[in-house]
Amino acid sequence: HFDNIENHIIIISTNDLGTDEILIRIAVKEESESILHKIKDHFRAKLRVTPKIEFSSKEELHSLINNPMSRKPIHFFDNR
């Protein structure tokens, strides 16, 4: 779907109102507002949820995904 995305992580947390919040951090080849809108629209259509989306560097995401304490890469973080 999104060839521009090089890496990603998904973080689920609870906000101040006590509801779940989805944050997607992505590393892309070229940052643009259009990729943000496309991803948000895709989530809204499939899950009826609009996540927060942040751009991150590929290196920053790589260090989070490949934690030395885990033998497998982790792309999903549940902080609820």
CSV table of C-alpha atoms in Angstrom, one decimal:
chain,number,residue,atom,x,y,z
A,1,HIS,CA,0.0,0.0,0.0
A,2,PHE,CA,2.6,2.5,1.1
A,3,ASP,CA,5.9,2.0,-0.8
A,4,ASN,CA,7.3,5.2,0.7
A,5,ILE,CA,7.5,3.8,4.2
A,6,GLU,CA,10.8,2.3,5.2
A,7,ASN,CA,10.0,1.3,8.8
A,8,HIS,CA,7.3,1.8,11.4
A,9,ILE,CA,6.3,1.1,15.0
A,10,ILE,CA,2.8,1.2,16.5
A,11,ILE,CA,2.3,2.4,20.1
A,12,ILE,CA,-0.9,1.9,21.9
A,13,SER,CA,-1.4,4.0,25.1
A,14,THR,CA,-4.2,5.4,27.3
A,15,ASN,CA,-4.8,9.1,27.0
A,16,ASP,CA,-6.0,11.5,29.8
A,17,LEU,CA,-9.7,10.7,29.1
A,18,GLY,CA,-9.0,7.0,29.7
A,19,THR,CA,-9.5,5.9,26.1
A,20,ASP,CA,-7.0,4.1,23.9
A,21,GLU,CA,-4.8,6.1,21.6
A,22,ILE,CA,-2.8,4.9,18.6
A,23,LEU,CA,0.5,6.5,17.7
A,24,ILE,CA,2.2,5.4,14.5
A,25,ARG,CA,5.9,6.4,14.1
A,26,ILE,CA,7.1,6.0,10.5
A,27,ALA,CA,10.4,6.5,8.7
A,28,VAL,CA,9.7,7.5,5.1
A,29,LYS,CA,11.9,8.1,2.0
A,30,GLU,CA,10.3,11.6,1.6
A,31,GLU,CA,8.2,13.3,4.2
A,32,SER,CA,5.0,14.9,3.0
A,33,GLU,CA,1.6,15.9,4.2
A,34,SER,CA,0.0,13.7,1.5
A,35,ILE,CA,1.4,10.5,2.9
A,36,LEU,CA,0.1,11.5,6.3
A,37,HIS,CA,-3.4,12.0,4.9
A,38,LYS,CA,-3.3,8.8,2.9
A,39,ILE,CA,-2.3,6.7,6.0
A,40,LYS,CA,-5.0,8.4,8.2
A,41,ASP,CA,-7.6,7.9,5.6
A,42,HIS,CA,-6.6,4.2,5.2
A,43,PHE,CA,-6.9,3.6,9.0
A,44,ARG,CA,-10.2,5.6,9.1
A,45,ALA,CA,-11.7,3.4,6.3
A,46,LYS,CA,-10.5,0.1,7.7
A,47,LEU,CA,-10.6,0.5,11.5
A,48,ARG,CA,-12.8,3.6,11.9
A,49,VAL,CA,-10.0,5.1,14.0
A,50,THR,CA,-7.7,8.0,13.2
A,51,PRO,CA,-4.2,7.5,14.7
A,52,LYS,CA,-1.6,10.1,15.5
A,53,ILE,CA,1.2,9.8,13.0
A,54,GLU,CA,4.8,11.1,13.6
A,55,PHE,CA,7.8,11.0,11.3
A,56,SER,CA,10.9,9.5,12.8
A,57,SER,CA,14.4,8.7,11.5
A,58,LYS,CA,15.1,5.2,10.2
A,59,GLU,CA,17.9,4.9,12.7
A,60,GLU,CA,15.7,5.9,15.7
A,61,LEU,CA,13.1,3.3,14.8
A,62,HIS,CA,15.7,0.7,14.1
A,63,SER,CA,17.0,1.0,17.7
A,64,LEU,CA,13.5,0.7,19.1
A,65,ILE,CA,12.5,-2.3,16.9
A,66,ASN,CA,15.8,-4.2,17.5
A,67,ASN,CA,16.0,-4.0,21.3
A,68,PRO,CA,19.0,-6.0,22.5
A,69,MET,CA,16.8,-7.4,25.3
A,70,SER,CA,14.6,-9.2,22.8
A,71,ARG,CA,15.7,-11.7,20.2
A,72,LYS,CA,12.9,-10.8,17.8
A,73,PRO,CA,12.2,-7.4,16.2
A,74,ILE,CA,9.3,-5.6,17.9
A,75,HIS,CA,7.0,-3.3,15.9
A,76,PHE,CA,4.0,-3.1,18.3
A,77,PHE,CA,4.2,-1.5,21.8
A,78,ASP,CA,1.3,-1.7,24.2
A,79,ASN,CA,1.8,0.9,26.9
A,80,ARG,CA,-1.7,0.7,28.4
